[in-house]
Amino acid sequence: MKIGIPASRGYAIGQAYIKKHVELHITSDTPKDLLAEKELLHKAAEQSKKQLEKVRKKALESMGEEKAMVFDAHLMLFDDPEFIGAIASEIEGGKNALKATQDIMDSYVAIFESMDDEYMRERAADIKDVAKRLMNNLAGIDDSFNIEDTNTIVIAHDLTPSDTAQLDRSKVIAFLTNIGGRTSHSAIMARTLEIPAVVGLGDITETVSNGDILIVDGIEGKVIVDPDHETVTKYVLLQEAYNKEKEELKKLVDTEARTKSGKRIDVAGNIGKPEDVHKVIENGADGIGLFRTEFLYMDREEMPTEDEQFESYKYVLDKMEGKPVVIRTLDIGGDKQLPYLVMPNEMNPFLGYRAIRLCLDRTDLFKIQLRALLRASVYGNLKVMFPMVSSLDEFLKSKELVEECTQELLAEGHKVSESIEWGIMVEIPSAAVMADELAKYVDFFSIGTNDLIQYTLAADRMSEKVSYLYNPMHPAVLRLIKMTIDGAHSQGKWCGMCGEMAGDETAIATLVAYGLDEFSMSASSILRAKQIILEQE
Ligand code: PEP
Ligand code: MG
């Protein structure tokens, strides 16, 4: 049996198909004719575009418009003068096309991978995917799939988004990879396709052969090779039970999450872009518990204007029809950079100039966002929270700016709701320790466990080397969570959680017992979380 990281839930029994992994041989040789080398690049780019258009069509059929859009982004890279142009200028500088592509890919990937935001880290996978296709075409390598049998379990070193889009869902029932984690692109795609997947298996491409019979357990992250009859029977039963349970879960869309003793708990969704609100609604959420507004600032050349931001906030508030919408103010800085904002270089960006620290320094930017939020407030049930608050002063200063903006807007003839709630994210240990004091001033807390865990245990959330220390159930983390919830309640305030831990099935019971009032998570986890809450005392 092999154990990896469970990336997408479900069970599968089928036969192995190993995707060939052809190593590219890249040298530093300078080509004789640089013009001809550039011509080669442009031809390979054209070929790649044609292939991608086909992949996009397939993705649209099998996964829908939203996932197919990933490939629009890939196609755009081929027309992006900064990307292809950068490779061409490396060639002009004397590199061969393969080496030039690899170097440009590495420099782009290094920038994206250093960002602490999952969405931006995924962009690194896009660059790799596009560059790999280009390099294969430059080297004349064809690594497309050729799957003929149904009940196929695809095994690969890693799967890129375009690999995943090519998977024929009528034949492929699961996949396994050597590398990757729960937030890697292939894992996210597997959850969208709703096929079981186990990633980070190390050397599965070496230890399994084509045609081997496998059982994939996407819940526990297990792979069983050549199972005996008894084991197959056991998993067939587990599979049936799982499918039945999934169907059952859909019945909970309109059910309120209430414990057996009657405590009503809000199960909300996390979003990054206004359009994400639709999946959250489909899954029966009680509200939005975290709108990460920094996404409105990314992927563009300049700051979003007050009007643009107003439209985005209003859109989400409208769609949620009076249900609570918690919008977090800009959490940018440190390692999350904006191309149009010059930032200092820091040794420890996670402990540096970011989030509320940056906003209180750049009040010109902060006020634009606050004004947009205040103007949108009359369209629904708005709650605003500030990220990375480490002391009361930051909250009070933010509120002063809110007051200033409110007066300006009223004088200009705008309306502003009087019932907005103002809260903070508790994601720095100092805020958790001082929760009972802070609760006198704020309307609510939302615990950001992604950061709280890394700061409490001094274990960088990005580093694989210390990931064994990054443990949500560490007693020190649990104590801080409990202190935060108790601190809120001591002043009659509510406390939510919007870090990944809120959707972690193994943590929900503990958090309910601690008295957490609101859980906010990705849309696909909502129904299961509701079910677990319904089972609690
Ligand atoms: C957190 O830190 O838990 C959180 C929700 O914020 P982010 O992941 O955006 O840092
Ligand atoms: Mg955070």
CSV table of N, CA, C and O in Angstrom, one decimal, residues 29-120:
chain,number,residue,atom,x,y,z
A,29,ASP,N,24.2,25.6,-25.2
A,29,ASP,CA,24.8,25.9,-26.5
A,29,ASP,C,24.2,27.1,-27.1
A,29,ASP,O,23.0,27.3,-27.1
A,30,THR,N,25.1,28.0,-27.7
A,30,THR,CA,24.6,29.1,-28.5
A,30,THR,C,24.3,28.7,-29.9
A,30,THR,O,25.1,28.1,-30.5
A,31,PRO,N,23.1,29.0,-30.4
A,31,PRO,CA,22.8,28.6,-31.8
A,31,PRO,C,23.6,29.4,-32.8
A,31,PRO,O,24.0,30.5,-32.5
A,32,LYS,N,23.8,28.7,-34.0
A,32,LYS,CA,24.6,29.4,-35.0
A,32,LYS,C,23.9,30.6,-35.6
A,32,LYS,O,24.4,31.7,-35.8
A,33,ASP,N,22.6,30.3,-35.9
A,33,ASP,CA,21.8,31.3,-36.5
A,33,ASP,C,20.7,31.8,-35.6
A,33,ASP,O,19.7,31.1,-35.4
A,34,LEU,N,20.9,33.0,-35.0
A,34,LEU,CA,19.9,33.5,-34.0
A,34,LEU,C,18.6,33.8,-34.6
A,34,LEU,O,17.5,33.6,-33.9
A,35,LEU,N,18.6,34.3,-35.8
A,35,LEU,CA,17.3,34.6,-36.4
A,35,LEU,C,16.5,33.3,-36.7
A,35,LEU,O,15.3,33.3,-36.4
A,36,ALA,N,17.2,32.3,-37.1
A,36,ALA,CA,16.5,31.0,-37.4
A,36,ALA,C,15.9,30.4,-36.0
A,36,ALA,O,14.8,29.9,-36.0
A,37,GLU,N,16.7,30.7,-35.0
A,37,GLU,CA,16.3,30.2,-33.6
A,37,GLU,C,15.0,30.9,-33.2
A,37,GLU,O,14.1,30.3,-32.6
A,38,LYS,N,14.9,32.2,-33.5
A,38,LYS,CA,13.7,33.0,-33.1
A,38,LYS,C,12.5,32.5,-34.0
A,38,LYS,O,11.4,32.4,-33.5
A,39,GLU,N,12.8,32.2,-35.2
A,39,GLU,CA,11.8,31.7,-36.1
A,39,GLU,C,11.2,30.4,-35.5
A,39,GLU,O,10.0,30.2,-35.5
A,40,LEU,N,12.1,29.5,-35.0
A,40,LEU,CA,11.7,28.3,-34.4
A,40,LEU,C,10.8,28.5,-33.2
A,40,LEU,O,9.8,27.8,-33.0
A,41,LEU,N,11.1,29.5,-32.4
A,41,LEU,CA,10.3,29.9,-31.3
A,41,LEU,C,8.9,30.3,-31.7
A,41,LEU,O,7.9,29.8,-31.2
A,42,HIS,N,8.8,31.1,-32.7
A,42,HIS,CA,7.5,31.6,-33.2
A,42,HIS,C,6.7,30.4,-33.7
A,42,HIS,O,5.5,30.4,-33.5
A,43,LYS,N,7.3,29.5,-34.4
A,43,LYS,CA,6.6,28.4,-35.0
A,43,LYS,C,6.1,27.5,-33.9
A,43,LYS,O,4.9,27.1,-33.9
A,44,ALA,N,6.9,27.2,-32.9
A,44,ALA,CA,6.5,26.4,-31.7
A,44,ALA,C,5.4,27.1,-31.0
A,44,ALA,O,4.4,26.4,-30.5
A,45,ALA,N,5.4,28.4,-30.9
A,45,ALA,CA,4.3,29.1,-30.2
A,45,ALA,C,3.0,29.0,-30.9
A,45,ALA,O,2.0,28.8,-30.3
A,46,GLU,N,3.1,29.1,-32.3
A,46,GLU,CA,1.9,28.9,-33.1
A,46,GLU,C,1.3,27.5,-32.9
A,46,GLU,O,0.1,27.3,-32.7
A,47,GLN,N,2.2,26.5,-33.0
A,47,GLN,CA,1.8,25.1,-32.8
A,47,GLN,C,1.1,24.9,-31.4
A,47,GLN,O,0.1,24.3,-31.3
A,48,SER,N,1.7,25.5,-30.4
A,48,SER,CA,1.2,25.4,-29.0
A,48,SER,C,-0.2,26.0,-28.9
A,48,SER,O,-1.1,25.5,-28.3
A,49,LYS,N,-0.4,27.2,-29.6
A,49,LYS,CA,-1.7,27.8,-29.6
A,49,LYS,C,-2.7,27.0,-30.2
A,49,LYS,O,-3.8,26.9,-29.6
A,50,LYS,N,-2.4,26.3,-31.3
A,50,LYS,CA,-3.4,25.5,-31.9
A,50,LYS,C,-3.8,24.3,-31.0
A,50,LYS,O,-5.0,24.0,-30.9
A,51,GLN,N,-2.8,23.7,-30.4
A,51,GLN,CA,-3.1,22.6,-29.4
A,51,GLN,C,-3.9,23.1,-28.3
A,51,GLN,O,-4.9,22.4,-27.9
A,52,LEU,N,-3.6,24.3,-27.8
A,52,LEU,CA,-4.3,24.8,-26.7
A,52,LEU,C,-5.8,25.1,-27.0
A,52,LEU,O,-6.7,24.9,-26.2
A,53,GLU,N,-6.0,25.6,-28.2
A,53,GLU,CA,-7.4,25.8,-28.6
A,53,GLU,C,-8.2,24.5,-28.5
A,53,GLU,O,-9.4,24.5,-28.1
A,54,LYS,N,-7.6,23.4,-28.9
A,54,LYS,CA,-8.3,22.1,-28.9
A,54,LYS,C,-8.5,21.7,-27.4
A,54,LYS,O,-9.6,21.3,-27.0
A,55,VAL,N,-7.5,21.9,-26.6
A,55,VAL,CA,-7.6,21.6,-25.2
A,55,VAL,C,-8.8,22.4,-24.5
A,55,VAL,O,-9.6,21.9,-23.8
A,56,ARG,N,-8.8,23.7,-24.9
A,56,ARG,CA,-9.8,24.6,-24.3
A,56,ARG,C,-11.2,24.1,-24.7
A,56,ARG,O,-12.1,24.1,-23.9
A,57,LYS,N,-11.4,23.6,-25.9
A,57,LYS,CA,-12.7,23.1,-26.4
A,57,LYS,C,-13.1,21.9,-25.5
A,57,LYS,O,-14.2,21.8,-25.1
A,58,LYS,N,-12.1,21.0,-25.3
A,58,LYS,CA,-12.4,19.8,-24.5
A,58,LYS,C,-12.8,20.2,-23.1
A,58,LYS,O,-13.7,19.6,-22.5
A,59,ALA,N,-12.0,21.1,-22.6
A,59,ALA,CA,-12.3,21.6,-21.2
A,59,ALA,C,-13.7,22.1,-21.0
A,59,ALA,O,-14.4,21.9,-20.0
A,60,LEU,N,-14.1,22.9,-22.0
A,60,LEU,CA,-15.4,23.5,-22.0
A,60,LEU,C,-16.5,22.4,-22.0
A,60,LEU,O,-17.4,22.5,-21.2
A,61,GLU,N,-16.2,21.3,-22.8
A,61,GLU,CA,-17.2,20.3,-22.8
A,61,GLU,C,-17.3,19.5,-21.5
A,61,GLU,O,-18.3,19.2,-21.0
A,62,SER,N,-16.1,19.2,-20.9
A,62,SER,CA,-16.0,18.4,-19.7
A,62,SER,C,-16.1,19.1,-18.4
A,62,SER,O,-16.6,18.5,-17.4
A,63,MET,N,-15.7,20.4,-18.4
A,63,MET,CA,-15.6,21.0,-17.0
A,63,MET,C,-16.4,22.3,-17.0
A,63,MET,O,-16.4,23.0,-15.9
A,64,GLY,N,-16.8,22.8,-18.1
A,64,GLY,CA,-17.6,24.1,-18.1
A,64,GLY,C,-16.7,25.3,-18.4
A,64,GLY,O,-15.5,25.3,-18.3
A,65,GLU,N,-17.5,26.4,-18.5
A,65,GLU,CA,-16.8,27.7,-18.9
A,65,GLU,C,-15.7,28.2,-18.0
A,65,GLU,O,-14.7,28.6,-18.4
A,66,GLU,N,-16.0,28.0,-16.7
A,66,GLU,CA,-15.1,28.6,-15.7
A,66,GLU,C,-13.7,28.0,-15.8
A,66,GLU,O,-12.7,28.7,-15.8
A,67,LYS,N,-13.7,26.6,-15.9
A,67,LYS,CA,-12.4,26.0,-15.9
A,67,LYS,C,-11.7,26.2,-17.3
A,67,LYS,O,-10.5,26.2,-17.4
A,68,ALA,N,-12.6,26.3,-18.3
A,68,ALA,CA,-12.0,26.5,-19.7
A,68,ALA,C,-11.3,27.8,-19.7
A,68,ALA,O,-10.4,28.0,-20.5
A,69,MET,N,-11.7,28.7,-18.9
A,69,MET,CA,-11.1,30.1,-18.9
A,69,MET,C,-9.6,30.0,-18.5
A,69,MET,O,-8.9,30.9,-18.9
A,70,VAL,N,-9.2,29.0,-17.8
A,70,VAL,CA,-7.8,28.8,-17.4
A,70,VAL,C,-7.0,28.8,-18.7
A,70,VAL,O,-5.9,29.4,-18.8
A,71,PHE,N,-7.6,28.2,-19.8
A,71,PHE,CA,-6.8,28.0,-21.0
A,71,PHE,C,-6.8,29.3,-21.9
A,71,PHE,O,-6.0,29.5,-22.7
A,72,ASP,N,-7.8,30.2,-21.6
A,72,ASP,CA,-7.8,31.5,-22.2
A,72,ASP,C,-6.6,32.2,-21.7
A,72,ASP,O,-5.9,32.9,-22.4
A,73,ALA,N,-6.3,32.1,-20.4
A,73,ALA,CA,-5.2,32.7,-19.8
A,73,ALA,C,-3.9,32.2,-20.4
A,73,ALA,O,-2.9,32.9,-20.7
A,74,HIS,N,-3.9,30.9,-20.7
A,74,HIS,CA,-2.7,30.3,-21.3
A,74,HIS,C,-2.5,30.8,-22.7
A,74,HIS,O,-1.4,31.1,-23.1
A,75,LEU,N,-3.6,30.8,-23.4
A,75,LEU,CA,-3.5,31.3,-24.8
A,75,LEU,C,-3.0,32.8,-24.9
A,75,LEU,O,-2.2,33.2,-25.7
A,76,MET,N,-3.5,33.6,-23.9
A,76,MET,CA,-3.1,35.0,-23.8
A,76,MET,C,-1.6,35.1,-23.6
A,76,MET,O,-0.9,36.0,-24.1
A,77,LEU,N,-1.0,34.1,-22.9
A,77,LEU,CA,0.5,34.2,-22.6
A,77,LEU,C,1.2,34.1,-24.0
A,77,LEU,O,2.3,34.8,-24.1
A,78,PHE,N,0.7,33.4,-24.9
A,78,PHE,CA,1.4,33.3,-26.2
A,78,PHE,C,1.3,34.5,-27.0
A,78,PHE,O,2.1,34.8,-27.9
A,79,ASP,N,0.3,35.4,-26.7
A,79,ASP,CA,0.3,36.7,-27.4
A,79,ASP,C,0.9,37.8,-26.5
A,79,ASP,O,0.9,39.0,-27.0
A,80,ASP,N,1.3,37.4,-25.3
A,80,ASP,CA,1.9,38.5,-24.4
A,80,ASP,C,3.3,38.8,-24.8
A,80,ASP,O,4.2,38.0,-24.7
A,81,PRO,N,3.5,40.1,-25.3
A,81,PRO,CA,4.8,40.4,-25.7
A,81,PRO,C,5.8,40.3,-24.6
A,81,PRO,O,7.0,40.0,-24.8
A,82,GLU,N,5.4,40.5,-23.4
A,82,GLU,CA,6.3,40.4,-22.2
A,82,GLU,C,6.8,38.9,-22.0
A,82,GLU,O,7.9,38.7,-21.5
A,83,PHE,N,6.0,38.0,-22.4
A,83,PHE,CA,6.4,36.6,-22.2
A,83,PHE,C,7.2,36.1,-23.4
A,83,PHE,O,8.4,35.8,-23.3
A,84,ILE,N,6.6,36.0,-24.6
A,84,ILE,CA,7.3,35.5,-25.8
A,84,ILE,C,8.4,36.5,-26.1
A,84,ILE,O,9.5,36.1,-26.5
A,85,GLY,N,8.1,37.8,-25.9
A,85,GLY,CA,9.1,38.8,-26.2
A,85,GLY,C,10.4,38.6,-25.3
A,85,GLY,O,11.5,38.8,-25.8
A,86,ALA,N,10.1,38.3,-24.1
A,86,ALA,CA,11.3,38.1,-23.1
A,86,ALA,C,12.1,36.9,-23.6
A,86,ALA,O,13.3,36.9,-23.5
A,87,ILE,N,11.4,35.8,-24.1
A,87,ILE,CA,12.2,34.6,-24.5
A,87,ILE,C,13.0,35.0,-25.8
A,87,ILE,O,14.2,34.7,-25.9
A,88,ALA,N,12.3,35.8,-26.7
A,88,ALA,CA,13.0,36.2,-27.9
A,88,ALA,C,14.2,37.0,-27.6
A,88,ALA,O,15.3,36.9,-28.2
A,89,SER,N,14.1,37.9,-26.6
A,89,SER,CA,15.3,38.7,-26.4
A,89,SER,C,16.4,37.9,-25.7
A,89,SER,O,17.6,38.2,-25.9
A,90,GLU,N,16.1,36.9,-25.0
A,90,GLU,CA,17.1,36.0,-24.4
A,90,GLU,C,17.8,35.3,-25.6
A,90,GLU,O,19.0,35.1,-25.6
A,91,ILE,N,17.0,34.9,-26.6
A,91,ILE,CA,17.7,34.3,-27.8
A,91,ILE,C,18.6,35.3,-28.5
A,91,ILE,O,19.7,35.0,-28.9
A,92,GLU,N,18.1,36.6,-28.6
A,92,GLU,CA,19.0,37.6,-29.2
A,92,GLU,C,20.3,37.7,-28.4
A,92,GLU,O,21.3,38.0,-29.0
A,93,GLY,N,20.2,37.5,-27.1
A,93,GLY,CA,21.4,37.6,-26.3
A,93,GLY,C,22.3,36.3,-26.4
A,93,GLY,O,23.3,36.2,-25.7
A,94,GLY,N,21.9,35.3,-27.2
A,94,GLY,CA,22.8,34.2,-27.5
A,94,GLY,C,22.3,32.9,-27.0
A,94,GLY,O,23.1,31.9,-27.1
A,95,LYS,N,21.1,32.8,-26.4
A,95,LYS,CA,20.7,31.5,-25.9
A,95,LYS,C,19.9,30.7,-26.9
A,95,LYS,O,19.3,31.3,-27.8
A,96,ASN,N,19.9,29.4,-26.8
A,96,ASN,CA,19.1,28.6,-27.7
A,96,ASN,C,17.6,28.7,-27.2
A,96,ASN,O,17.4,29.1,-26.0
A,97,ALA,N,16.6,28.4,-28.0
A,97,ALA,CA,15.2,28.7,-27.7
A,97,ALA,C,14.8,27.9,-26.5
A,97,ALA,O,14.0,28.4,-25.6
A,98,LEU,N,15.3,26.6,-26.3
A,98,LEU,CA,14.9,25.8,-25.2
A,98,LEU,C,15.4,26.4,-23.9
A,98,LEU,O,14.7,26.6,-22.9
A,99,LYS,N,16.7,26.8,-23.9
A,99,LYS,CA,17.3,27.4,-22.7
A,99,LYS,C,16.6,28.7,-22.3
A,99,LYS,O,16.3,29.0,-21.2
A,100,ALA,N,16.3,29.5,-23.4
A,100,ALA,CA,15.7,30.8,-23.2
A,100,ALA,C,14.3,30.7,-22.5
A,100,ALA,O,14.0,31.4,-21.6
A,101,THR,N,13.6,29.7,-23.0
A,101,THR,CA,12.2,29.5,-22.5
A,101,THR,C,12.3,29.0,-21.0
A,101,THR,O,11.6,29.5,-20.2
A,102,GLN,N,13.3,28.1,-20.8
A,102,GLN,CA,13.4,27.6,-19.4
A,102,GLN,C,13.8,28.7,-18.4
A,102,GLN,O,13.2,28.8,-17.4
A,103,ASP,N,14.7,29.6,-18.9
A,103,ASP,CA,15.1,30.6,-18.0
A,103,ASP,C,14.0,31.6,-17.7
A,103,ASP,O,13.8,32.1,-16.5
A,104,ILE,N,13.3,32.0,-18.7
A,104,ILE,CA,12.1,32.9,-18.5
A,104,ILE,C,11.1,32.3,-17.6
A,104,ILE,O,10.6,32.9,-16.7
A,105,MET,N,10.8,31.0,-17.9
A,105,MET,CA,9.8,30.3,-17.0
A,105,MET,C,10.3,30.3,-15.6
A,105,MET,O,9.5,30.6,-14.7
A,106,ASP,N,11.6,30.0,-15.3
A,106,ASP,CA,12.1,29.9,-14.0
A,106,ASP,C,11.9,31.3,-13.3
A,106,ASP,O,11.6,31.3,-12.1
A,107,SER,N,12.2,32.4,-14.0
A,107,SER,CA,12.1,33.6,-13.3
A,107,SER,C,10.7,34.0,-13.0
A,107,SER,O,10.4,34.5,-11.9
A,108,TYR,N,9.8,33.7,-13.9
A,108,TYR,CA,8.3,34.0,-13.6
A,108,TYR,C,7.9,33.1,-12.5
A,108,TYR,O,7.2,33.6,-11.6
A,109,VAL,N,8.2,31.8,-12.5
A,109,VAL,CA,7.7,30.9,-11.5
A,109,VAL,C,8.2,31.3,-10.1
A,109,VAL,O,7.5,31.3,-9.2
A,110,ALA,N,9.5,31.7,-10.1
A,110,ALA,CA,10.0,32.1,-8.8
A,110,ALA,C,9.2,33.3,-8.1
A,110,ALA,O,8.9,33.3,-6.9
A,111,ILE,N,8.8,34.2,-9.0
A,111,ILE,CA,8.0,35.3,-8.4
A,111,ILE,C,6.7,34.9,-7.9
A,111,ILE,O,6.3,35.2,-6.8
A,112,PHE,N,6.0,34.1,-8.8
A,112,PHE,CA,4.6,33.6,-8.3
A,112,PHE,C,4.7,32.7,-7.2
A,112,PHE,O,3.8,32.8,-6.3
A,113,GLU,N,5.7,31.8,-7.1
A,113,GLU,CA,5.7,30.8,-6.1
A,113,GLU,C,6.0,31.4,-4.7
A,113,GLU,O,5.7,30.8,-3.7
A,114,SER,N,6.6,32.6,-4.7
A,114,SER,CA,7.0,33.2,-3.4
A,114,SER,C,5.8,33.9,-2.8
A,114,SER,O,5.9,34.4,-1.7
A,115,MET,N,4.7,34.0,-3.5
A,115,MET,CA,3.6,34.7,-3.0
A,115,MET,C,2.8,33.8,-2.0
A,115,MET,O,2.7,32.6,-2.2
A,116,ASP,N,2.3,34.4,-0.9
A,116,ASP,CA,1.6,33.6,0.1
A,116,ASP,C,0.2,33.3,-0.3
A,116,ASP,O,-0.5,32.6,0.4
A,117,ASP,N,-0.3,33.9,-1.4
A,117,ASP,CA,-1.7,33.7,-1.8
A,117,ASP,C,-1.8,32.5,-2.7
A,117,ASP,O,-1.1,32.4,-3.7
A,118,GLU,N,-2.7,31.6,-2.3
A,118,GLU,CA,-2.9,30.4,-3.1
A,118,GLU,C,-3.2,30.6,-4.5
A,118,GLU,O,-2.7,30.0,-5.4
A,119,TYR,N,-4.1,31.6,-4.8
A,119,TYR,CA,-4.5,31.9,-6.2
A,119,TYR,C,-3.2,32.3,-7.0
A,119,TYR,O,-3.1,31.9,-8.1
A,120,MET,N,-2.4,33.2,-6.4
A,120,MET,CA,-1.2,33.6,-7.2
A,120,MET,C,-0.2,32.5,-7.3
A,120,MET,O,0.5,32.4,-8.4
